[in-house]
Coordinates of C-alpha atoms and ligand atoms in Angstrom, one line a residue:
M1 CA -8.3 19.3 -0.5
L2 CA -4.9 20.8 -1.1
D3 CA -4.8 22.9 -4.3
R4 CA -1.3 23.2 -5.6
N5 CA 0.8 22.6 -8.7
K6 CA 3.2 19.7 -9.0
I7 CA 6.4 20.3 -7.2
T8 CA 9.3 20.1 -9.6
I9 CA 13.0 20.6 -9.5
R10 CA 12.3 24.1 -10.6
T11 CA 10.0 24.7 -7.7
L12 CA 12.6 23.5 -5.3
F13 CA 15.4 25.7 -6.8
D14 CA 13.0 28.6 -6.7
K15 CA 12.4 28.0 -3.0
V16 CA 16.2 28.0 -2.5
T17 CA 16.5 31.3 -4.4
K18 CA 13.8 32.9 -2.3
G19 CA 15.3 31.6 0.9
E20 CA 12.3 29.4 1.7
P21 CA 13.1 26.2 3.5
I22 CA 12.1 22.9 1.8
S23 CA 10.1 20.3 3.8
W24 CA 10.8 16.7 3.3
L25 CA 9.6 13.5 5.0
T26 CA 10.0 9.8 4.5
C27 CA 6.8 7.9 3.6
Y28 CA 6.1 4.3 2.5
D29 CA 2.4 3.9 2.0
Y30 CA -0.7 5.4 0.4
P31 CA -2.7 6.9 3.4
T32 CA 0.4 8.5 4.9
A33 CA 1.3 9.9 1.5
Y34 CA -2.2 11.4 1.2
F35 CA -1.9 13.1 4.6
Q36 CA 1.6 14.4 3.9
E37 CA 0.5 16.0 0.7
Q38 CA -2.5 17.5 2.3
A39 CA -0.2 19.0 5.0
G40 CA 1.8 20.7 2.2
I41 CA 5.0 18.8 2.4
D42 CA 7.2 19.5 -0.6
M43 CA 9.2 16.3 -0.9
I44 CA 8.7 12.6 0.0
L45 CA 11.6 10.1 0.3
V46 CA 10.5 6.5 0.0
G47 CA 13.6 5.5 1.9
D48 CA 15.1 2.0 2.1
S49 CA 14.6 2.6 5.9
L50 CA 11.3 0.9 5.1
G51 CA 13.3 -2.3 5.7
M52 CA 13.3 -1.3 9.4
T53 CA 10.2 0.8 9.8
M54 CA 7.8 -1.3 7.6
L55 CA 9.4 -4.8 7.2
G56 CA 11.0 -5.2 10.7
Y57 CA 14.6 -5.9 9.6
D58 CA 17.4 -4.7 11.8
T59 CA 19.1 -2.9 8.9
T60 CA 18.3 -1.6 5.4
L61 CA 20.5 -4.1 3.7
P62 CA 17.9 -6.8 2.9
V63 CA 15.6 -4.4 1.0
T64 CA 15.2 -5.2 -2.7
M65 CA 14.3 -3.1 -5.7
N66 CA 11.0 -4.8 -5.9
D67 CA 10.2 -3.8 -2.3
M68 CA 11.1 -0.2 -3.1
I69 CA 9.1 -0.1 -6.3
R70 CA 5.9 -1.5 -4.6
H71 CA 6.0 1.0 -1.8
T72 CA 7.0 3.9 -4.0
Q73 CA 4.0 3.2 -6.3
A74 CA 1.7 3.3 -3.3
V75 CA 3.1 6.6 -2.2
R76 CA 2.7 8.2 -5.6
R77 CA -0.9 7.1 -5.7
G78 CA -1.5 9.0 -2.4
A79 CA 0.5 12.1 -3.3
A80 CA 0.4 13.2 -6.9
T81 CA 2.0 16.6 -6.5
V82 CA 4.9 15.9 -4.2
F83 CA 8.5 15.8 -5.4
L84 CA 9.0 12.0 -5.1
V85 CA 12.4 10.6 -4.4
G86 CA 13.1 6.8 -4.7
D87 CA 16.0 5.6 -2.5
M88 CA 18.2 3.1 -4.3
P89 CA 18.6 0.0 -2.1
Y90 CA 21.8 -1.8 -1.2
M91 CA 23.5 -3.3 -4.3
S92 CA 21.1 -1.7 -6.7
Y93 CA 23.8 0.8 -7.8
Q94 CA 27.1 -0.2 -6.3
P95 CA 28.1 -2.9 -8.9
S96 CA 28.2 -0.8 -12.1
N97 CA 27.0 2.3 -13.9
E98 CA 24.7 0.1 -16.0
T99 CA 23.1 -1.5 -12.9
A100 CA 22.7 2.0 -11.4
I101 CA 21.0 3.5 -14.6
R102 CA 18.7 0.5 -15.0
N103 CA 17.5 0.6 -11.4
A104 CA 17.2 4.4 -11.3
G105 CA 15.2 4.0 -14.5
R106 CA 12.8 1.6 -12.8
F107 CA 12.0 4.2 -10.1
M108 CA 11.1 6.7 -12.9
A109 CA 9.2 4.4 -15.2
E110 CA 7.4 2.1 -12.8
A111 CA 6.9 4.4 -9.8
D112 CA 6.6 7.9 -11.3
C113 CA 9.5 9.3 -9.3
D114 CA 11.0 12.7 -9.8
S115 CA 14.5 11.7 -8.7
I116 CA 16.5 9.0 -7.1
K117 CA 18.9 9.1 -4.1
L118 CA 22.0 7.0 -3.5
E119 CA 24.5 6.9 -0.6
G120 CA 28.2 7.5 -0.8
G121 CA 31.0 10.1 -1.3
G122 CA 33.4 10.8 -4.1
E123 CA 33.6 7.1 -4.9
M124 CA 30.0 7.3 -6.1
A125 CA 30.5 10.4 -8.3
D126 CA 30.7 8.1 -11.4
R127 CA 27.3 6.6 -10.6
I128 CA 25.8 10.0 -10.0
H129 CA 27.2 11.2 -13.3
A130 CA 26.0 8.1 -15.2
I131 CA 22.4 8.5 -13.8
A132 CA 22.3 12.2 -14.3
S133 CA 23.6 11.8 -17.9
A134 CA 20.7 9.4 -18.5
G135 CA 18.3 12.3 -17.7
I136 CA 17.4 11.1 -14.2
P137 CA 17.8 13.7 -11.4
A138 CA 20.3 12.2 -9.0
M139 CA 20.7 13.0 -5.3
G140 CA 23.7 12.2 -3.1
H141 CA 23.7 11.2 0.6
L142 CA 26.7 12.0 2.8
G143 CA 27.5 11.7 6.5
L144 CA 25.8 8.8 8.2
T145 CA 25.0 6.5 5.3
P146 CA 23.0 3.5 6.7
Q147 CA 24.0 1.1 4.0
S148 CA 27.6 1.4 5.2
V149 CA 26.8 1.3 8.9
S150 CA 29.1 -1.6 9.5
A151 CA 32.1 0.2 7.9
L152 CA 31.2 3.4 9.8
G153 CA 31.2 1.6 13.1
G154 CA 27.5 2.2 14.0
Y155 CA 24.9 4.9 13.8
R156 CA 27.0 7.9 14.8
V157 CA 27.7 11.5 13.9
Q158 CA 30.0 11.9 10.9
G159 CA 32.5 14.7 10.5
R160 CA 33.3 15.7 14.0
G161 CA 37.0 15.6 13.4
A162 CA 38.5 18.2 11.1
L163 CA 39.9 15.7 8.6
Q164 CA 36.6 13.8 8.3
A165 CA 34.7 17.1 8.0
K166 CA 37.0 18.2 5.2
K167 CA 36.4 14.9 3.4
I168 CA 32.6 15.4 3.6
I169 CA 32.9 19.0 2.3
D170 CA 35.1 17.7 -0.6
D171 CA 32.8 14.9 -1.3
A172 CA 29.8 17.3 -1.5
K173 CA 31.6 19.4 -4.1
T174 CA 32.6 16.2 -6.1
L175 CA 29.0 15.0 -6.2
E176 CA 27.8 18.4 -7.2
N177 CA 30.3 18.5 -10.0
A178 CA 29.3 15.0 -11.1
G179 CA 25.7 16.3 -11.6
A180 CA 23.9 15.8 -8.2
F181 CA 21.1 18.4 -8.1
C182 CA 20.7 17.8 -4.3
I183 CA 22.7 16.3 -1.5
L184 CA 21.3 15.0 1.8
L185 CA 23.6 15.5 4.9
E186 CA 22.7 13.0 7.6
M187 CA 24.1 13.5 11.1
V188 CA 26.8 16.0 10.1
P189 CA 27.8 18.8 12.5
D190 CA 25.8 22.0 11.9
R191 CA 28.9 24.2 11.1
V192 CA 30.0 21.6 8.5
T193 CA 26.6 21.7 6.9
K194 CA 26.7 25.5 6.8
I195 CA 30.0 25.5 4.9
I196 CA 28.7 22.9 2.4
T197 CA 25.5 25.0 1.9
E198 CA 27.4 28.2 1.4
R199 CA 29.7 26.6 -1.1
A200 CA 26.9 24.9 -3.1
E201 CA 26.5 26.6 -6.4
N202 CA 23.9 24.6 -8.2
C203 CA 22.9 22.0 -5.7
I204 CA 20.2 21.9 -3.0
I205 CA 21.6 20.8 0.4
M206 CA 19.2 19.0 2.8
S207 CA 19.6 18.2 6.5
L208 CA 18.7 15.2 8.5
G209 CA 20.0 16.0 12.0
A210 CA 22.6 18.2 10.3
G211 CA 21.5 21.6 11.5
P212 CA 19.4 24.6 10.4
D213 CA 21.7 26.0 7.7
A214 CA 20.8 23.6 4.9
H215 CA 18.2 24.6 2.3
G216 CA 15.6 22.3 3.9
Q217 CA 14.9 19.6 6.5
L218 CA 14.2 15.9 6.3
L219 CA 12.7 13.7 9.1
I220 CA 11.8 10.1 9.3
Y221 CA 8.1 9.9 9.6
H222 CA 8.1 7.0 12.0
D223 CA 10.4 8.9 14.4
M224 CA 8.1 12.0 14.3
F225 CA 5.1 10.0 15.6
G226 CA 6.6 7.3 17.9
L227 CA 5.9 4.6 15.4
Y228 CA 9.2 2.8 15.5
P229 CA 9.4 0.8 18.7
K230 CA 13.1 -0.2 18.6
F231 CA 14.7 3.3 19.2
K232 CA 14.2 7.0 18.8
P233 CA 17.2 8.9 17.3
R234 CA 18.2 12.0 19.4
M235 CA 17.8 14.3 16.4
A236 CA 14.1 13.3 15.8
K237 CA 11.5 15.7 17.2
V238 CA 8.3 13.8 18.2
F239 CA 5.3 15.8 16.9
G240 CA 2.7 13.4 18.4
N241 CA 2.6 10.0 19.9
A242 CA 0.6 8.1 17.4
G243 CA 2.2 4.8 18.5
E244 CA 0.8 5.4 22.0
V245 CA -2.6 6.3 20.7
I246 CA -2.7 3.1 18.5
L247 CA -1.5 0.9 21.3
N248 CA -4.2 2.2 23.7
G249 CA -6.8 1.7 21.0
L250 CA -5.7 -1.9 20.3
T251 CA -5.6 -2.7 24.0
Q252 CA -9.1 -1.3 24.4
Y253 CA -10.3 -3.4 21.4
A254 CA -8.8 -6.6 22.8
N255 CA -10.4 -5.9 26.2
E256 CA -13.8 -5.1 24.7
V257 CA -13.9 -8.3 22.7
N258 CA -12.9 -10.3 25.8
D259 CA -15.6 -8.5 27.9
K260 CA -18.2 -8.8 25.1
V261 CA -18.6 -5.0 25.0
F262 CA -17.7 -5.0 21.3
P263 CA -19.6 -5.3 19.0
Q264 CA -22.7 -3.2 19.6
S265 CA -25.7 -3.2 17.3
E266 CA -24.3 -0.3 15.2
N267 CA -21.4 -2.5 14.4
W268 CA -23.3 -5.3 12.6
F269 CA -25.9 -5.8 9.9
T270 CA -29.4 -7.3 10.1
I271 CA -31.7 -9.2 7.8
K272 CA -35.5 -8.2 7.6
D273 CA -38.0 -10.4 9.5
D274 CA -39.8 -11.7 6.4
E275 CA -36.5 -12.6 4.6
Y276 CA -35.4 -14.3 7.8
E277 CA -38.6 -16.3 8.0
E278 CA -38.2 -17.3 4.4
L279 CA -34.7 -18.4 5.0
L280 CA -35.7 -20.6 7.9
D281 CA -38.4 -22.2 5.7
L282 CA -35.7 -22.8 3.0
L283 CA -33.5 -24.5 5.6
K284 CA -36.2 -26.8 6.8
Ligands
LIG1 O1 16.2 5.3 3.9 C1 16.0 6.4 4.4 O2 15.0 6.7 5.0 C2 17.1 7.3 4.3 C3 17.2 8.4 5.4 C4 17.8 7.8 6.6 C5 17.9 9.6 4.9 O3 18.0 7.2 3.5

């Protein structure tokens, strides 16, 4: 069993100060959360990517607050010490500051989160400020922001052109000034990430496919283990092919049932002879 104290914002900033990278993964369920905590992962994001990885939608847009709360609660039950981030789903914060505070509050009160994350640049500074002012640690998300995938023209690297890169750098500073304690950069070029990280004064910069110079790294769990059949993003490193292992096991099970190889005597339960005789008498 892992023996460690609860990871807090202070723990994360201490790691930054010491130059120790922060490890972060997505997770959506109890057993995976348990394993991630045992592995010593610092942070977990219950991402609205669960709409795709767990619920089979093509985008994250149909995910609701209730979906998010249910999965986040399960994750917290499996990983009491991780720094838990709830991802605000589509339209849970865009309409108004009040909507944003209420829904961020649900993550904290109902799912025992340590922070929330929301997508968007300078235009979301007001939401970040409102949530942070309500005492809820707020995290920004720049670069590829899946809730705006239609406006961005697909899942593609953001900030390859100088003007767009400058906008991402400016947005990062605006979010930091609005009160974001952390910003995730997704699919942003490495040298842009480096500039943002060097300029961050009181803000942790995390990378998802945005290079090595951030304060820490995020990966999507399903991409790490070949568990999402529809595609594998280029930036994801596969650490093991659990999808293949599971598919092989399932195929073997189906074959063994068909061939009457499964079950064997160790896979079922028996009744004692005398009880069985009595049963037969009772049934007469
Ligand atoms: O929902 C999610 O998992 C995310 C990541 C893509 C960063 O927001």
